[in-house]
Short mmCIF file of C-alpha atoms and ligand atoms in Angstrom, two decimals:
data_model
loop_
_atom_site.label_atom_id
_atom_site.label_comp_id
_atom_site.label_asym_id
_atom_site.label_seq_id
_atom_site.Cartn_x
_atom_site.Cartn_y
_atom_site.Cartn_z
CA UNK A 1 97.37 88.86 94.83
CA UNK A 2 99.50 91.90 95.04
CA UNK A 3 99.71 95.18 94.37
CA UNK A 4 102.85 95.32 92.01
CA UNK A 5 105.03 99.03 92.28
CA UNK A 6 107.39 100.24 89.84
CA UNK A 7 108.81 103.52 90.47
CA UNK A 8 111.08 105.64 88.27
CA UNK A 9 112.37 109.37 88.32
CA UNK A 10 110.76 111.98 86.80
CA UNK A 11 111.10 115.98 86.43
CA UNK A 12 114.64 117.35 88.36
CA UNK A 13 113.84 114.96 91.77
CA UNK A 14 110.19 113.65 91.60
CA UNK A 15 109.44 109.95 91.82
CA UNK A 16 106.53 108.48 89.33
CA UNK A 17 104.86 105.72 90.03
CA UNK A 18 102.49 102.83 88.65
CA UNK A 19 100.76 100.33 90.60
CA UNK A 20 99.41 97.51 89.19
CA UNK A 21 96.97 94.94 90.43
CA UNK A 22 98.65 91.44 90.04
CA UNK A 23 94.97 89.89 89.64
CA UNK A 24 93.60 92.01 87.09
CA UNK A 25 96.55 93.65 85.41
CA UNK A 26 94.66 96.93 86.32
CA UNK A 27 97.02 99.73 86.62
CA UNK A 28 97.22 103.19 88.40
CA UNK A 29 99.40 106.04 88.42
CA UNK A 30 100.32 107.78 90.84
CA UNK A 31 100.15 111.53 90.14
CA UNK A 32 101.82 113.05 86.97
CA UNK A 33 104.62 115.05 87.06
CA UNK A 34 106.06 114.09 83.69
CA UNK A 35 103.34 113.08 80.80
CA UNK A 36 106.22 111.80 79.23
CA UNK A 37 108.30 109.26 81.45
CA UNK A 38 105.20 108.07 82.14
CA UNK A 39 103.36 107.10 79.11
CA UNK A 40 106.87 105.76 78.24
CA UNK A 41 107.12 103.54 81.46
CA UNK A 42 103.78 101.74 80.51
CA UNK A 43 104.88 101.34 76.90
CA UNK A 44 108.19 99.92 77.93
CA UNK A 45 106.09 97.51 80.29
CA UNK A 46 103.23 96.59 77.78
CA UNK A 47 101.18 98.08 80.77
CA UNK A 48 97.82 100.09 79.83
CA UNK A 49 96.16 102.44 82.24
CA UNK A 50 92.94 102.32 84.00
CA UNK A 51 93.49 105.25 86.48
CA UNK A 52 95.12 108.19 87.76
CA UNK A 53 95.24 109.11 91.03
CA UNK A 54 96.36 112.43 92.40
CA UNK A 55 97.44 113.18 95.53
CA UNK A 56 97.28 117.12 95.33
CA UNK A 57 96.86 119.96 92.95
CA UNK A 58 100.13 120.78 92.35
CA UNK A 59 102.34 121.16 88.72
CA UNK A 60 104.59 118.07 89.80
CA UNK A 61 101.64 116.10 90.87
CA UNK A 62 98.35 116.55 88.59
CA UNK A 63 100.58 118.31 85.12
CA UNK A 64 100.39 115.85 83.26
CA UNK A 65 97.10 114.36 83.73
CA UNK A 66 95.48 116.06 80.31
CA UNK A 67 98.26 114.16 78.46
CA UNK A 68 97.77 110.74 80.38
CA UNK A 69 94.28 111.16 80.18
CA UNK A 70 94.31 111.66 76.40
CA UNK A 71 96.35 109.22 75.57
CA UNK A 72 95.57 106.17 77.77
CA UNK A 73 91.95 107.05 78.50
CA UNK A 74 92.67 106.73 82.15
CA UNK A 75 89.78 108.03 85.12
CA UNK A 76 91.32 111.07 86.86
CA UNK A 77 90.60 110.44 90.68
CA UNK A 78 92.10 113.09 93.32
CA UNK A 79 90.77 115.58 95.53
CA UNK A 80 88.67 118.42 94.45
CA UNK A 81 91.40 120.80 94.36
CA UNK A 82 93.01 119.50 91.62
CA UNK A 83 90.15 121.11 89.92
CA UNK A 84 92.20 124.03 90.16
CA UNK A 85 94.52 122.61 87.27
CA UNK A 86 92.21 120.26 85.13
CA UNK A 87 89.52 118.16 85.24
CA UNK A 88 88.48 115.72 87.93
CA UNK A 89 86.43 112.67 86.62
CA UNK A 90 86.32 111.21 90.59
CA UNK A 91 86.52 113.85 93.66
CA UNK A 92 87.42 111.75 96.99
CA UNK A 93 88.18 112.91 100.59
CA UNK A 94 89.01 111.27 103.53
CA UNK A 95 87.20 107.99 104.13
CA UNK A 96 86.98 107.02 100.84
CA UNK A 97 87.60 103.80 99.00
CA UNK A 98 89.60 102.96 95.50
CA UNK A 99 88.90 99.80 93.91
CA UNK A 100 91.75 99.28 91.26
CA UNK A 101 90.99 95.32 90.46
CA UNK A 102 91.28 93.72 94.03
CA UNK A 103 93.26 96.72 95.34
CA UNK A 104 91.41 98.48 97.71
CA UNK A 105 93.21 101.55 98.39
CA UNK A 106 91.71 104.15 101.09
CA UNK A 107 92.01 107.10 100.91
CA UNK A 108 93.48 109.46 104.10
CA UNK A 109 93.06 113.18 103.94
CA UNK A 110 96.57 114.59 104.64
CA UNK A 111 96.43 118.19 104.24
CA UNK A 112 98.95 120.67 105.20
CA UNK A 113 100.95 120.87 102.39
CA UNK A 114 98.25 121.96 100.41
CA UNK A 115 94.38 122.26 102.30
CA UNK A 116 93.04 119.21 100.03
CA UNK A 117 95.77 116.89 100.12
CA UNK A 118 95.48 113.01 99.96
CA UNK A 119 97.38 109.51 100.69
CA UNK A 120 96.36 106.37 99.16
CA UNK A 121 96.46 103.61 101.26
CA UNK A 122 96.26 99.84 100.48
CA UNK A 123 96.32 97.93 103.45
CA UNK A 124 96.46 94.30 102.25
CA UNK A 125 99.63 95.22 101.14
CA UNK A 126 100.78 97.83 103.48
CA UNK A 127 101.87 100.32 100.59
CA UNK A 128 101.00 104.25 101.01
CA UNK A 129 101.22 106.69 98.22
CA UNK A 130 102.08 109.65 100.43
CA UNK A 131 102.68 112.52 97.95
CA UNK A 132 104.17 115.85 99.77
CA UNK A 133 102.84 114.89 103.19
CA UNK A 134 105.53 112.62 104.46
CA UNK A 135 109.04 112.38 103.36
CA UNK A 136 112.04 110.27 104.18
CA UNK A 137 113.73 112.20 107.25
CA UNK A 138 111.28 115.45 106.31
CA UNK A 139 107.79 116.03 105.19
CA UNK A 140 106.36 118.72 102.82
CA UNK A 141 106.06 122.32 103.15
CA UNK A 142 102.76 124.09 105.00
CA UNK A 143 102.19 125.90 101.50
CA UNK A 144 98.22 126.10 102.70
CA UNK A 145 97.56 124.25 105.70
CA UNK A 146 98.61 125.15 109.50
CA UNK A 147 100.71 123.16 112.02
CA UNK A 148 98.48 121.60 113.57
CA UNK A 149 96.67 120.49 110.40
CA UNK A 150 99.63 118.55 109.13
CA UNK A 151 100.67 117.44 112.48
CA UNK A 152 97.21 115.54 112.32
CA UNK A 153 97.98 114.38 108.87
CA UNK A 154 101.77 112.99 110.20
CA UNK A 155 99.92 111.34 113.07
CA UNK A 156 97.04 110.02 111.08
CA UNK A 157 100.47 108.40 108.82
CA UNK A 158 102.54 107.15 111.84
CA UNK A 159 99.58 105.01 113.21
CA UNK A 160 99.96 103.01 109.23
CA UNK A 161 101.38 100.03 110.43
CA UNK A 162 105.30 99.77 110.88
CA UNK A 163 106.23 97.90 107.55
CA UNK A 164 103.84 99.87 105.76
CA UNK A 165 106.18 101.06 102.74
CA UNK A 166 106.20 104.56 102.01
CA UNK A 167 106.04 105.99 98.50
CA UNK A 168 106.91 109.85 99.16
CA UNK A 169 106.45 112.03 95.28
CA UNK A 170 110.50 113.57 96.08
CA UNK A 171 113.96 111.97 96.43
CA UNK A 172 114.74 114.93 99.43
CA UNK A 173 116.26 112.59 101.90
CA UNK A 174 119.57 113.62 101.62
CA UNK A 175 119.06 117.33 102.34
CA UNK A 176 116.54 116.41 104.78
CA UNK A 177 119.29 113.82 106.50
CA UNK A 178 121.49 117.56 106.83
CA UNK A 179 118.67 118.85 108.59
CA UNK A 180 117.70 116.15 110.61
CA UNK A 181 121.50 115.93 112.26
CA UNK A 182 121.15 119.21 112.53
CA UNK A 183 118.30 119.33 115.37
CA UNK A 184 117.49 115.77 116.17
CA UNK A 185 120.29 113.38 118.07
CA UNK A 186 117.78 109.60 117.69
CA UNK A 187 120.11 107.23 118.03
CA UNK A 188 119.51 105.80 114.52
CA UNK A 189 119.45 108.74 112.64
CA UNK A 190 122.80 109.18 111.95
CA UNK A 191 123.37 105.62 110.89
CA UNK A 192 120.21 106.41 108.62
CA UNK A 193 121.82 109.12 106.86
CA UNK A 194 125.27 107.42 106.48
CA UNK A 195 122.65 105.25 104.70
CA UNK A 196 120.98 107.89 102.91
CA UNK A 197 124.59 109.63 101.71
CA UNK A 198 126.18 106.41 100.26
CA UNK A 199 122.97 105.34 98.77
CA UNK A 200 122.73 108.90 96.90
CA UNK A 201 126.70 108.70 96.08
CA UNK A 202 125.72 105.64 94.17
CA UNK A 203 123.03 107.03 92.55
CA UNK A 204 120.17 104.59 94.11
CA UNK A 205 116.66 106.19 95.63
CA UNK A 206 115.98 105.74 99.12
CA UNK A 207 112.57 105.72 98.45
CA UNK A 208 110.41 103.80 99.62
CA UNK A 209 110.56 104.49 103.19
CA UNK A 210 108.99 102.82 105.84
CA UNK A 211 106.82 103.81 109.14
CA UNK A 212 109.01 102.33 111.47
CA UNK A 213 112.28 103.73 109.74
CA UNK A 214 110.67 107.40 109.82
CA UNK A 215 109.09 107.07 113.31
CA UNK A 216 112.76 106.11 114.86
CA UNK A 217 114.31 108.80 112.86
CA UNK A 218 112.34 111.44 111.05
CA UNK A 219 112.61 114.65 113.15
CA UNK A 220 108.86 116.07 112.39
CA UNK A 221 107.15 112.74 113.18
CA UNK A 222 109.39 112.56 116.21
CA UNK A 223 108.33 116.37 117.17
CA UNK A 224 105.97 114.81 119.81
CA UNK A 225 103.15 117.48 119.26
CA UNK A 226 101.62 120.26 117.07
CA UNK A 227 103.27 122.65 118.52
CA UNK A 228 107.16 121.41 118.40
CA UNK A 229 106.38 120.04 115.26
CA UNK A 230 105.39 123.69 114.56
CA UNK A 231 109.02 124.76 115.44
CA UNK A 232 111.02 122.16 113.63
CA UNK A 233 108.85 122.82 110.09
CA UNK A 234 109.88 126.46 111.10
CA UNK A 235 113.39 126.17 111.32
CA UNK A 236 113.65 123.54 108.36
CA UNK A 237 112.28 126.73 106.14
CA UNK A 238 115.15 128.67 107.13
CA UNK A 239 117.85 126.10 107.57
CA UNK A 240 121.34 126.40 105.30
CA UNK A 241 122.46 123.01 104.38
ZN1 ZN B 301 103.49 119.65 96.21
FE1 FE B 302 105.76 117.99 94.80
#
């Protein structure tokens, strides 16, 4: 049976998310950037929580997780950075495995933005939890990690398999749609972010992604290499939209 995803904003432009295992009724968060909209999200469900996974150490990501934790009871799984911020009750790395129920999510070390970062993959039901790795038309900031590091962790995303839908933590697409026109001519990029604008004007997320939408059309997956990729992440950091 499968994995069941209900997203809803959080914070000024962070996505929350709970995942829920259709067989069990075991549920998951996905990081937690607002205690609040999230405990309030499984009430309004009838949902409780089992676990909470966290994708990196950061405020908007692992914040909340005392809160959760204390009032749902929930198993705090993420890297060991998050250690940083609270406790971790599970450390994983790269080439681990999550069992939520009959959801066996993987877990793919995608540092970069920060050294420690993770994705959560389930690949029964092609769904990744990407955090600040991968965005729609962008992908997060090197706050910690080099080039080439998150060059490997964009790779390591774009062989997921092309239907494989994307859960990114931010709604950036629009500002990253600027960019992208900005240095990237892909043929379907511009009818993306025609997409991405009217979506946005009507207030709807464009979140999830998929692999095949970003590979055709997101400018740091289609850098080529480390070091191009290098130069677009370089002049997205400076870029006036
Ligand atoms: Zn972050
Ligand atoms: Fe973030």
């Amino acid at each position: 049976m499968p994995l069941i995803v209900r997203q809803f904003p959080c914070l000024s432009d962070n996505y929350g998310f709970l995942a829920r295992d259709e067989a069990t009724g075991l549920t998951a968060c996905i990081d937690t950037p607002d205690a609040g909209a999230i405990l309030k999200e499984l009430d309004t469900l009838g949902w409780s929580l089992s676990l909470i996974l966290n994708t990196h150490w950061h405020r908007d990501h692992a914040g909340g997780n005392a809160e959760v934790k204390a009032a749902t009871g929930a198993t705090i799984v993420g890297p060991a950075e998050v250690e940083k911020i609270a406790p971790v009750d599970r450390k994983v790395a790269d080439g681990d495995v999550v069992d939520l129920g009959e959801t066996r999510l993987q877990v793919i070390g995608t540092g970069g933005h920060t050294l420690g970062h993770v994705t959560y993959f389930d690949a029964a039901d092609e769904i990744a939890f990407v955090g600040d790795t991968l965005f729609s038309l962008g992908c997060g900031r090197l706050f910690e990690g080099t080039a080439e590091q998150m060059w490997a962790s964009l790779s390591k995303l774009a062989a997921l398999p092309d239907d494989t839908a994307v859960y990114c933590a931010h709604e950036y697409t629009a500002a990253n749609a600027r960019f992208a026109l900005s240095v990237d001519d892909a043929p379907a990029l511009r009818a993306r972010a025609e997409e991405v604008f009217a979506a946005r004007g009507r207030g709807e997320p464009t979140v999830p992604t998929t692999i095949a939408r970003e590979k055709a059309t997101n400018p740091f997956l289609r850098a080529g290499d480390a070091a191009a990729f290098a130069a677009v992440r370089a002049a997205k950091d400076v870029f006036q939209g």
